[in-house]
Each structure stands twice: as structure tokens, then as C-alpha cells.
Amino acid sequence: MSVVALCSAHGAPGTTTSALALCWAWPVARPGRRVLLVDADPAGSGLLTGYLSPGVPDAAGVSALAAGRLPVTAEQVVGCGVALDGAGTRMVLPGIADPVQARPLASMWQSLLGAARDLSDSGIDVVVDVGRVGHRAEPRTWLAGADLVGVVVRGDLASVAPAAAAVRGLAAERTGRLAAVAVLVDAAGYSPAQIGEALGVTHVLSLTRDPWTARALAAGGATGWRFERSPLHRAARAVVERIDALAPDRTVVTR
């Protein structure tokens, strides 16, 4: 695979936490692959006030990348990223602090999507936190061009109803591509099959509700045996494996 985009349709169901959970599980579920989290939420980064609150280098992030020359290259993307672990198997491209900064990024997203294909060929998959759909500066490039789009949802009417509308909108956006899937973060007593039927999706990928691990991810404490054995981390590994099956690696053809 190359690009997985996560979005939400209502409130704050846990899109950023879900993206972080997948990134931490990624090298475990897909040995030999690295992962880059692109923080593309136009409403402002949740990572900058949480995981990345200690600060990021001036030369890092999507704004620094946009300030360079287009088209964006894979090397530029990695250069503007920040390692989340000592081995550099998990990286993040930090987002914006102020929604006003979102509009100038529009012309860069398509170029960055192209660079993501090159990153995939070099062993780096990309997970994108798109934030809530419907924002005036929403990066639709990711929603239309990602290999897989997951709509993050909770098992309650306030979350499911707008998510179902988002799934219908994405179906028109993604003609000829894999239909959107659901990423369920709290079933609230419903089965994945019931949630899938309500949303109109074939695949529901379930992440366990695990407040302790979610707080650890948000605070940058995703280490230690308790985290590695946590319900959320185990569920995230299973989700990455399902994503791999739904959107397998592209075959690189050489001539």
C-alpha cells in the first residue's frame, strides 16, 4: 500500500489518536516497513498541543515543506519530518497550529500525494490525519487519491448519522477506487456488522476503547510493556494487518 487517510464527520471521535495508534503498530504488523504520519487537519493540529507539545524544529512540518519548491520530493518530505522513535521507523510530518495557515497548503497536497508513491517504493507507508470532512480548506486530494480511506466513528447516533453521509459523499469522490471503510473506536454495544450496515460500508475495522493507552499516545508515552500489551495497541496491529489485505503493496514494474 502507499497512502491511508483517516477522517471524521462529527465532533472528535478520536481520529488523531487512531492515526497515532496505527503508526505505532505499523512496523510491528508490517516488519521491514516504516511509516510516516502526515498531519493534514486544516482545523489545526491536535499533535502540536499533545504529542509534539515540547516543540518541533523550524525546518519541520507541512508549512516548511510548502515553503520549498514544487514538486515535492520524497527526500524533502523525510527532511521535514520528525522521528517518533529512536530507529526512525515511525515519523510524523507536523501540521499547522492556526487554521488560517491551511489555505496556502492546497496546491501542495497533490504534489505530496505523488511523493507518497515514491516513499512507498522506498519502504515508507503514509498515514494521513485529514481531520473532519467539510472544512472549507479540507485537503480533498487525500480523500480522493488515498489507497484506503477510513471514516473514524463511534457507535452512537450523533456519530453514525453524519458518518453515513460522509461515506456517501466519499463514494462519489472515489469512483474507481476502494470504497471507504469504517474505523470503529467505540462500538457502544453494537456489533461491527450493525455499524457497517448503518454506515453503508462493507468493512469495519475495530479499535478497542482504551482510555489509558489513548492518553499515553496523546502525551507521547507510547513505550513500555504496558503499552505494548494494551488492548488498543493489539487492536491497532490487527487493523494494520487488515489494511494491508485490503490495500496491498503496489507492484513496482521495472523496464
Backbone as a ProteinNet text record, in pm:
[ID]
protein_1_A
[PRIMARY]
MSVVALCSAHGAPGTTTSALALCWAWPVARPGRRVLLVDADPAGSGLLTGYLSPGVPDAAGVSALAAGRLPVTAEQVVGCGVALDGAGTRMVLPGIADPVQARPLASMWQSLLGAARDLSDSGIDVVVDVGRVGHRAEPRTWLAGADLVGVVVRGDLASVAPAAAAVRGLAAERTGRLAAVAVLVDAAGYSPAQIGEALGVTHVLSLTRDPWTARALAAGGATGWRFERSPLHRAARAVVERIDALAPDRTVVTR
[TERTIARY]
84.6	0	87.7	28.8	104.9	43.8	-84.6	-146.4	-278.1	-289.2	-412.2	-454.7	-575.8	-625.3	-736.5	-730	-833.4	-904.6	-1036.9	-1115.4	-1231	-1299.8	-1419.4	-1528.2	-1649.4	-1760.7	-1833.5	-1801	-1873	-1789.5	-1783.9	-1718.9	-1574.1	-1533.5	-1394.8	-1395.5	-1421	-1431.2	-1298.1	-1187.6	-1057.8	-972.6	-984.4	-910	-759.3	-714.1	-570.5	-515	-586.9	-542.8	-538.6	-638.6	-640.6	-521.6	-490.8	-376.8	-246.4	-230.8	-111.5	-102.1	-215.4	-216.4	-173.6	-222.6	-183.6	-35.1	14.5	156.7	245.9	208.6	290.7	282.4	169.5	154.5	214	233.8	268.4	393.6	508.2	628.9	621.7	533.6	515.5	432.8	327.2	238.6	297.9	385.6	445.3	597.8	662.8	808.2	880.8	978.9	1056	1002.3	881.9	823.6	831.1	850.5	842.2	710.9	677.7	551.5	570.9	502.6	503	360.2	336.2	206.4	206.6	118.8	103.4	-11.2	18.2	-78.9	-143.1	-256.2	-315.9	-447.8	-478.6	-605.2	-606.1	-695.8	-696.8	-749.1	-812.2	-862.8	-753.9	-636.1	-526.1	-485.1	-356.9	-302.1	-334.4	-384	-400.3	-269.9	-173.7	-44.4	40.7	28.3	112.5	79.8	-43.3	-81.8	-75.3	-35.9	-26.5	108.4	114	234.6	357.1	338.7	451.8	458.8	393.1	390.4	528.1	629.1	762.3	819.8	761.1	806.8	866.7	869.1	927.3	1028.1	1125.6	1224.1	1158.4	1217.4	1162.5	1156.5	1247.1	1253.9	1163.1	1080.7	993.6	848.9	771.6	628.7	582.1	448.2	389.6	412.7	416	439.5	580.6	677.8	815	826.1	753.5	755.3	692.8	582.9	515.1	599.6	688.1	773	883.2	906.9	1009.1	954.4	1034.5	994.7	903.7	806.7	726.3	787.6	774.4	702.4	780.4	707.1	766.8	830.3	948.2	1014.8	1008.7	1030.1	1031.4	1139.4	1253.4	1363.7	1324.3	1253.4	1208	1111.1	1021	921.7	989.8	1082.8	1154.2	1234	1292.9	1371.2	1288.6	1160.1	1071.2	995.4	1025.7	958.9	1032.9	965.2	1021.6	1007.9	1117	1113.4	1036	951.7	876.7	944.8	1042.6	1117.2	1264.6	1347.3	1490.7	1538.5	1467.8	1509.8	1459	1369.4	1315	1220.2	1165.4	1068.6	930.4	910.4	784.5	818.7	757.4	785.8	654.4	662.1	545	586	497.8	512.3	415.2	464.5	374.4	287	168.3	71.8	78.9	-33.6	-40.3	-100.3	-62	-115.2	-241	-251.3	-359.5	-433.7	-567.9	-643.8	-620.3	-579.6	-551.5	-439.3	-353	-240.9	-281.9	-406.3	-446.9	-461.1	-517.4	-547.6	-423.9	-311.5	-193.2	-136.1	-181.1	-128.7	-197.9	-308.3	-390.5	-311.4	-225.8	-151.6	-43.2	-7.2	99.6	51.1	-76.2	-121.4	-109.5	-144.2	-135.5	8.7	100	241.1	289.1	240.3	279.1	223.7	103.9	48.3	138.4	189.1	281.7	409.2	459	580.5	555.5	432.2	398.9	415.6	389.9	410.1	557.7	643.6	787.5	832.9	773.9	806.3	769.9	655.7	613.3	714.2	764.9	862.7	992.3	1018.9	1139.7	1112.8	992.2	962.3	893.9	837.5	770.2	624	532	389.4	348.1	235.3	189.6	48.9	32.6	-98.8	-128.3	-245.7	-280.1	-397.9	-380.5	-489.8	-552.9	-667.6	-734.2	-823.6	-857.3	-947.2	-1092.2	-1173.8	-1317.9	-1349.6	-1429.4	-1467.1	-1559.6	-1555.3	-1641.7	-1576.7	-1452.9	-1382.6	-1357.9	-1367.5	-1354.8	-1218.5	-1118.7	-984.8	-946.4	-1045.7	-1019	-929.2	-830.7	-738.6	-799.6	-890	-964.8	-875.8	-756.3	-663.1	-643.5	-629.2	-607	-730.5	-848.5	-971.7	-999.7	-963.2	-986.8	-876.6	-752.1	-639.2	-577.6	-616.6	-557.8	-595.9	-510.3	-540.3	-652.7	-663.5	-771.7	-809.7	-940.5	-991.8	-1074.9	-1042.2	-1117.1	-1192.2	-1322.1	-1404.3	-1411.6	-1353.2	-1349.1	-1484.7	-1540.6	-1677.2	-1691.6	-1783.8	-1824.4	-1964.3	-1998.1	-2125.7	-2242.4	-2265.4	-2384.2	-2441.3	-2568.6	-2639.5	-2573.1	-2525.5	-2463.7	-2339.9	-2273.7	-2154.2	-2187.7	-2277.7	-2306.4	-2379.8	-2477.9	-2557.8	-2471.2	-2388.9	-2303.6	-2196.9	-2150.6	-2051.3	-2110.5	-2238.5	-2304.5	-2313.2	-2340.9	-2344.5	-2206.1	-2103.2	-1966.1	-1929	-1969.8	-1941.6	-2005.9	-2128.4	-2196.2	-2121.8	-2075.8	-2000.9	-1869.1	-1802	-1674.4	-1691.5	-1807.9	-1832.3	-1826.8	-1881.6	-1876.4	-1735.5	-1663.9	-1528.7	-1430.3	-1457	-1360.3	-1404.4	-1467.3	-1509.8	-1390.4	-1404.4	-1297.3	-1193.5	-1207.9	-1113.6	-1185.1	-1107.2	-1163.2	-1257.5	-1377.4	-1474.6	-1424.3	-1474.7	-1434.4	-1470.4	-1389.8	-1416.8	-1444.1	-1498.5	-1520.3	-1409.2	-1364.1	-1271.9	-1349.2	-1390.7	-1479.7	-1397.7	-1412.3	-1330.9	-1408	-1538.3	-1617.9	-1752.9	-1771.5	-1892.3	-2017.5	-2000.9	-2113.2	-2224.4	-2184.7	-2282.8	-2330.8	-2294	-2333.9	-2225	-2264.8	-2167.3	-2110.1	-1988.8	-1933.7	-2027.8	-2097.5	-2190.1	-2303.6	-2354	-2461.3	-2411.8	-2290.9	-2234.1	-2211	-2158.3	-2134.1	-2262	-2370.1	-2498.3	-2550.7	-2537.6	-2585.9	-2507.3	-2379	-2294.4	-2297.8	-2335.4	-2331.5	-2192.2	-2113	-1977.6	-1966.2	-1874.3	-1852.3	-1756	-1658.9	-1553.9	-1556	-1554.3	-1545.9	-1421.2	-1328.4	-1203.5	-1215.1	-1203.7	-1235.2	-1110.7	-1110.3	-1008.5	-1073.1	-1007.8	-1063	-1062.7	-1172	-1173.9	-1082.2	-979	-873.8	-820.8	-889.4	-853.1	-707.7	-653.9	-515.7	-418.3	-431.4	-339.7	-361.9	-486.7	-514.3	-445.1	-449.4	-381.1	-229.5	-177.6	-33.8	10.3	-68.1	-35.8	-37.8	-141.5	-154.5	-40	10.6	116.6	256.9	265.9	397.5	459.3	377.8	432	405.9	417.3	386.8	505.8	544.3	656.1	625.7	705.5	693.5	601.5	614.6	540	389.9	348.4	204.3	143.2	213.7	163.1	162.4	272.6	284.2	179.8	133.7	32.8	-107.5	-121.6	-250.4	-353.1	-481.8	-586.7	-584.7	-559.8	-558.9	-443.3	-324.5	-209.6	-230.7	-285.2	-311.3	-415.9	-521.1	-624.2	-568.6	-480.7	-421.9	-338	-265.6	-188.2	-280.8	-393.6	-489.6	-548.1	-573	-626.4	-524.7	-398.4	-295	-288.1	-299.6	-297.8	-416.7	-532.8	-649.5	-633.4	-576	-549.3	-456.1	-354.7	-259.7	-329.9	-429.5	-502.9	-596.1	-654.8	-747.9	-676.8	-559.4	-484.1	-339.9	-314.3	-178.9	-80.3	47.5	153.1	137.9	166.9	167.3	284.2	265.7	375.2	456.3	583.3	669.3	722.5	690.8	730.8	856.2	958.2	1083.3	1098.6	1155.8	1176.1	1324.3
-119.2	0	123.5	238.9	362.5	462.2	496.6	603.8	558.5	578.9	553.3	685.2	731.4	857.5	830.1	897	886.8	1020.1	1015.3	1137.7	1109.5	1215.3	1202	1289.8	1273.5	1351.1	1432.4	1407.2	1477.4	1478	1591.7	1600.7	1557.1	1487.2	1440.8	1293.3	1203.1	1061.7	993.8	1063.6	1004	980.1	1066	1046.2	1054.8	1156.1	1172.4	1057.7	1018.6	906.1	777.7	758.1	639	638.1	754	763.1	732	785.4	756.7	608.2	549.6	408.4	321.5	354	277.2	293.9	416.2	439.6	360.8	354.4	279.6	129.2	83.7	-59	-97.7	-1.8	-29.9	-116.7	-76.3	-158.1	-295.7	-307.5	-436.8	-528.9	-473.9	-552.9	-574.4	-480.5	-490.5	-479.4	-583.9	-578.6	-539.8	-452.9	-407.6	-281.9	-239.1	-116	-6	117.5	233.2	305.6	403.5	474	622.5	704.2	849.4	895.4	965.8	1025.1	1168.8	1198	1334.3	1400.8	1508	1580.6	1687.1	1651.6	1738.7	1801.7	1800.5	1856.3	2007.8	2060.3	2204.4	2286.7	2221.9	2295	2320.4	2265.3	2281.5	2148.5	2131.4	2004	1971.8	1847.8	1800.5	1749.2	1721.1	1671.1	1781	1902.3	2011.6	2049.6	2021.6	2051.9	1928	1815	1690.8	1626.5	1531	1451.2	1538	1641.7	1726.1	1856.3	1862.6	1986.9	2035.5	1947.2	2000.7	2090	2083.8	2168.8	2088.5	2148.8	2085.5	2182.8	2133	2220.4	2314.4	2431	2528.4	2472.7	2381.7	2327.3	2206.5	2175.1	2058.1	2101	2010.4	2032	2064.8	2063.7	2086.7	2230.1	2326	2465	2482.3	2418.3	2424.1	2356.2	2246.5	2175.8	2261.6	2328.2	2413.1	2533.4	2575.3	2691.2	2657.9	2528.3	2487.3	2485.1	2431.4	2426.3	2306.9	2328.8	2219.8	2169.9	2043.7	1941.2	1892.7	1844.9	1792	1656.5	1634.7	1505.3	1424.5	1294.8	1207.4	1251	1292.6	1336.5	1460.3	1553.6	1673.6	1637.2	1543	1503.3	1446.1	1354.5	1294.4	1401.1	1494.4	1600.5	1693.2	1707	1792.8	1714.7	1585.5	1502.4	1499.9	1446.7	1432.6	1285.8	1226.1	1086.1	1072.5	970.1	942.3	837.2	768	669	677.5	615	625	565.3	464.8	398.7	469.2	564.4	635	550.4	444.3	363.5	428	520.5	594.7	742.8	814.5	956.2	1032.5	1163.3	1248.3	1374.1	1418.1	1546.8	1640.6	1723.7	1804.4	1898.9	1924.6	2009.2	2154.3	2223.1	2367.2	2394.7	2507.6	2547.1	2632.7	2704.8	2800.5	2765	2752.1	2719.4	2816.7	2938.6	3036.6	2987.2	2901.6	2850.4	2741.2	2694.7	2578.8	2610.2	2724.9	2753	2753.2	2812.6	2810.8	2671.3	2571.8	2436.3	2360.9	2414.8	2341.2	2294.8	2380.8	2344.8	2241	2221.9	2129.1	1986.1	1966.6	1832.3	1735	1778.5	1688.6	1646.2	1740.9	1708.1	1613.6	1633.2	1547	1406.3	1395.2	1263.5	1189.3	1260.3	1198.1	1152.3	1233.3	1196	1073.3	1058.4	942.8	813	816.2	695.9	658.3	758.3	731.1	681.8	737.1	690.5	542.8	503.8	365.2	272.9	314.7	232.5	217.3	311.6	303.1	243.5	189.7	118.8	199.5	315.9	401.9	418.5	369.7	391	522.2	576.5	707.2	696.2	745.5	757.6	906.3	948.2	1090.4	1117.4	1212.2	1259.6	1379.1	1357.5	1462.1	1549	1500.4	1575.9	1557.2	1654.6	1645.6	1686.9	1606.1	1640.3	1761.9	1836.3	1952.5	2084.6	2082.9	2207.4	2281.2	2413.8	2490.7	2474.1	2439.7	2418.1	2270.5	2182.7	2039.7	1989.3	1907.4	1854	1736.2	1764.8	1658.8	1570.2	1617.8	1534.6	1400.1	1400.3	1275.5	1187.3	1247	1168.9	1105.2	1175.2	1122.6	1027.1	1053.1	979.3	873.8	865.9	766.3	625	530.1	391.7	336.7	388.4	348.7	468.8	492.3	599.2	535.7	570.1	521.2	634.2	617.8	716.4	672.9	752.1	718.3	750.6	654.4	669.2	601.2	652	587	528.5	432.9	364.1	434.7	559.7	630.4	712.3	747.4	813.4	944.2	1021.8	1150.7	1135.4	1021.3	996.7	922.5	823.4	738	812.8	895.5	962.8	1050.7	1142.7	1222	1137.3	1030.2	943.4	874.4	833.6	770.9	868.8	994.6	1096.3	1115.5	1112.2	1126.6	1009.8	888.8	770.4	784.5	835.2	855.2	958.7	1065	1165.9	1112.9	1031.2	974.2	876.1	810.5	716.9	789.8	909.9	988.7	1040	1070.8	1124.2	1017.2	892	785	685.5	734	648.5	571.4	441.1	357.6	316.9	364.8	327.7	247.5	190.5	116.2	205.4	155.4	233.6	257.2	364.2	397.1	284.4	270.5	173.2	251.1	183.6	245.2	203.3	297.6	268.2	294.5	189.7	198.7	204.7	313.6	330.6	301.8	292.6	260.9	209.5	77.2	16.8	51.6	85	123.2	17.9	-108.5	-216.2	-269.5	-205.3	-252.5	-341.9	-429	-514.6	-440.7	-478.3	-417.5	-432.2	-545.6	-566.2	-463.8	-434.3	-334.9	-196.2	-163.1	-33.1	-25.1	-131.7	-133	-114.5	-179.7	-166.3	-23	35.8	172.7	272.3	245.7	337.2	309.9	189.1	152	115.9	53.5	11.8	-139.6	-195.7	-339.7	-380.4	-294.1	-329.5	-235	-293.6	-217.6	-264.8	-173.6	-204.5	-152.5	-240.1	-203.7	-176.5	-61.1	-25.1	-26.4	-90.6	-104.8	28.6	56.8	174.3	147.6	230	205.3	340.9	404.5	540.6	556.1	459	473.1	482.4	392.5	392.7	515.5	558.6	679.8	800.3	810.7	921.6	910.1	787.4	767.1	808.8	776.1	816.4	968.6	1030.9	1175.9	1248.5	1189.3	1254.2	1213.7	1123.8	1082	972.1	898.6	793.5	654.1	637.3	508.1	413.3	378.9	288.2	198.8	93.6	7.6	-110.7	-207.5	-331.7	-310.4	-215.2	-194.9	-145.1	-53.9	-4.8	-116	-190.3	-294.2	-403.2	-427.4	-530.8	-472.2	-344.5	-278.7	-322.4	-317.9	-355.3	-271	-140.3	-54.4	-89.2	-112.2	-144.3	-277.7	-375.5	-504.8	-490.1	-412.3	-391.8	-316.6	-219	-142.4	-232.2	-327	-420.1	-500.9	-545.7	-621.8	-534.9	-407.7	-317.3	-295.7	-277.3	-260.2	-383.5	-501.2	-623.8	-629.4	-584	-580.6	-476.6	-362.9	-260.6	-316	-389.5	-449.8	-544.4	-617.4	-709.6	-635.9	-525.6	-450.1	-365.7	-314.4	-227.6	-275.3	-387.1	-444.2	-354.2	-382.1	-303.8	-306.2	-193.1	-185.5	-265.3	-323	-392.2	-291.3	-281.5	-187.5	-255.9	-199	-257.8	-188.9	-264.1	-208.5	-249.7	-164.5	-191.5	-187.7
0	0	0	-9.9	-8.3	88.8	70.9	148.1	210.6	341.4	415.7	478.8	449.1	503.5	604.1	719.1	821.5	834.4	845.4	860.5	955.3	994.3	1077	1018.4	1069.4	1016.7	1122.5	1249.7	1356.4	1483.3	1547.7	1678	1674	1778.7	1790.2	1830.2	1734.2	1768	1797.1	1772.2	1800.2	1677.7	1576.6	1452.4	1474.7	1546.7	1569.2	1653.8	1758.3	1841	1759.1	1672.5	1587.4	1493.3	1434.5	1343.5	1416.2	1537	1615.8	1651.2	1688.7	1724.9	1607	1487.5	1369.4	1339.9	1355.3	1327.8	1423.5	1549.7	1644.4	1619.2	1569.6	1541.2	1406.3	1319.1	1179.1	1163	1217.2	1196.1	1262.6	1363.3	1429.4	1340.3	1281.3	1195.5	1056.9	1014.1	880.5	893.1	941.6	961.6	832.9	849.4	734.4	669.5	707.4	653.3	759.1	713.4	800.8	773.1	856.7	838.5	869.2	791	809.6	832.2	943.1	971.4	921.4	825.4	773.5	848.6	918.9	999.9	911.8	847.2	746	789.2	917.1	966.1	946.5	861.2	834.2	951.5	1048.7	1165.9	1268.6	1245.2	1339.6	1397.5	1416.1	1460.2	1605.3	1627.2	1763.8	1821.5	1734.6	1780.6	1841.5	1788.8	1837	1981.1	2023	2161.1	2249.2	2190.7	2266	2247	2156.9	2137	2108.1	2026.5	1985.8	2064.2	2180.1	2257	2301.7	2317.5	2350.4	2240.2	2120.1	2010.9	1897.3	1778.2	1660.5	1598.9	1527.1	1463.1	1361.7	1343.4	1248.6	1107	1074.3	938.5	919.7	1019.3	1011.3	988.2	929.6	917.6	777	760.7	629.5	581.3	672.8	631	577.6	642.4	592.9	457.7	439.8	311.7	202.1	234.7	136.5	96.7	186.2	156.2	55.5	32.9	-63	-204.6	-292.7	-433	-461	-550.4	-601.4	-731.7	-768.2	-694.3	-572.6	-473.4	-351.6	-380.9	-328.1	-345.5	-216.7	-230.6	-113.5	-15.1	-66.8	19.4	99.5	36.2	106.8	219.2	190.3	290	414.1	391.6	504.5	579	505.5	567.8	654.7	624.1	703.3	810.6	821.1	920.2	1052.5	1152.9	1286.8	1327.4	1372.8	1414.8	1544.9	1552	1674.2	1760.6	1703.4	1779.8	1742.7	1824.2	1803	1672.9	1623	1499.8	1374.7	1389.9	1275.4	1192.1	1251.4	1178.3	1178	1271.9	1280.9	1276.8	1182.2	1164.4	1153.6	1175.4	1158.2	1082.7	993.8	927	997.2	1092.9	1176	1094.2	1147.1	1078.4	1121.9	1105.2	1130.3	1267.6	1325.1	1454.8	1440.6	1329	1307.9	1179	1182.4	1061.1	945.6	975.1	869.7	777.4	829.5	751.9	653.8	661	581.3	432.9	399.3	258.8	168.8	210	122.4	96.3	172.5	154.4	41.9	-8.5	-105.1	-226.2	-279.9	-400.7	-374.4	-246.8	-215.1	-199.3	-159.6	-126.2	-242.2	-364.5	-479	-503.8	-491.4	-508.4	-399.8	-277.9	-167.5	-185.8	-243.5	-273.5	-371.4	-472.3	-565.5	-497.1	-404.1	-331.7	-244	-195.5	-112.3	-190	-320	-401.6	-403.8	-415.9	-414.9	-277.8	-172.4	-37.7	-21.9	-76.9	-68.5	-135.7	-250.8	-322.1	-242.9	-152.4	-70.5	67.2	87	210.8	317.9	281.4	380	340.8	423.8	402.3	467.9	423.2	470.3	528	650.4	713.9	728	685.2	683.7	776.8	867.4	953.1	883	818.4	741.1	828.7	948.2	1034.3	992.6	1023.8	998	854.8	784.3	647.7	648.3	539.3	525.7	558.5	607.2	634.7	503.2	505.1	380.6	314.8	393.4	337.4	344	343.9	358.2	244.7	277.6	176.5	101.6	8.8	-59.8	-144.1	-175.4	-251	-184.1	-52.4	20.8	18	30.5	32.6	-103.1	-209.1	-344	-387.7	-345.9	-400.6	-312.5	-184.8	-95.8	-140.1	-110.9	-144.6	-57.6	64.4	154.2	239	253.2	339.5	450.6	573.9	688.4	755.9	773.2	844.3	990.7	1078.8	1220.5	1282.7	1354.8	1404.1	1539.4	1620.3	1744.5	1726	1809.3	1794.1	1858.3	1823.2	1871.1	1756.3	1766.3	1656.9	1616.2	1715.9	1686.1	1598.8	1607.2	1526.1	1397.5	1406.2	1290.9	1180.4	1214.2	1111.4	1020	1073.8	983.3	914.4	980.3	916.7	794.9	803.2	689.1	572	601.8	496.1	434.5	518.6	468.5	378.9	416.1	333.9	196.5	192.2	63.4	-21.1	42.8	-30.8	-82.8	-3.8	-45.9	-160.2	-168.1	-277.8	-411.6	-416	-539.5	-565.5	-458.4	-469.8	-516.5	-480	-501.3	-609.5	-712.3	-822.9	-879.4	-886.3	-939.2	-837.4	-714.5	-608.4	-500.4	-409.8	-298.1	-218.2	-190.7	-114	27.9	88.7	225.1	321	425.4	531.3	659.6	758.9	889.4	983.9	1066.1	1174.3	1302.9	1367.6	1482.9	1611.1	1687.1	1807	1936.2	1928.8	2048.2	2000.1	2003.5	1948.6	2028.7	2156.6	2243.4	2243.3	2240.2	2248.5	2115.9	2006.9	1874.5	1815.8	1725.9	1659.1	1539.1	1494.6	1373.2	1253.5	1244.2	1132.5	1136	1255.3	1267.7	1230.6	1275.6	1240.4	1089.8	1031.8	887.9	808.6	852.6	783.1	793.3	912.4	931.4	847.3	828.5	751.7	601.7	564.6	424.7	377.6	466.5	430.5	442.3	365.4	367.5	477.9	507.3	602.1	722.1	841.9	966.5	1040.8	1063.8	1132.7	1276.1	1372.9	1511	1594.8	1660	1758.4	1896.9	1990.8	2124.9	2199.8	2270.6	2357.4	2475.5	2488.9	2588.1	2634.8	2731.3	2772	2816.2	2890	2937	2820.5	2723.4	2609.2	2522.6	2507.9	2430.4	2492.4	2625.7	2693.9	2677.1	2683.7	2666.4	2527	2426.4	2289.6	2276.5	2331.7	2320.6	2389.4	2497.1	2574	2530	2431.6	2384.4	2466.6	2544	2629	2575.6	2444	2381.3	2391.3	2512.5	2534.2	2653.9	2670.6	2786.7	2765	2853.2	2837.2	2848.2	2934.5	2949.4	2818.5	2750.7	2622.6	2518.8	2511.7	2409.3	2424.2	2547.8	2571.4	2583.4	2561.4	2581.2	2476.7	2512	2416.3	2288.7	2301.4	2183.1	2090.2	2146.3	2061.7	1990.8	2060.4	1997	1886.2	1913.3	1812	1691.3	1716.7	1606.8	1516.6	1575.7	1493.9	1402	1456.2	1375.7	1264.2	1293	1191.1	1079.5	1114.7	1012	922.7	981.6	902.1	806.6	851.9	762.5	653.5	688.3	586.7	480.5	523.9	431.2	334.7	384.8	299.1	202.8	248.8	164.4	59.3	94.7	3.1	-1.9	-68.7	-71.4	-144.2	-121.5	-185.6	-336.3	-395.8	-542.4	-597.3	-713.1	-780.4	-859.8	-829.4	-899.2	-1024.4	-1139	-1265.9	-1315.5	-1341.5	-1394.4	-1539.7	-1617.4	-1761.1	-1793.1
[MASK]
+++++++++++++++++++++++++++++++++++++++++++++++++++++++++++++++++++++++++++++++++++++++++++++++++++++++++++++++++++++++++++++++++++++++++++++++++++++++++++++++++++++++++++++++++++++++++++++++++++++++++++++++++++++++++++++++++++++++++++++++++++++++++++++++

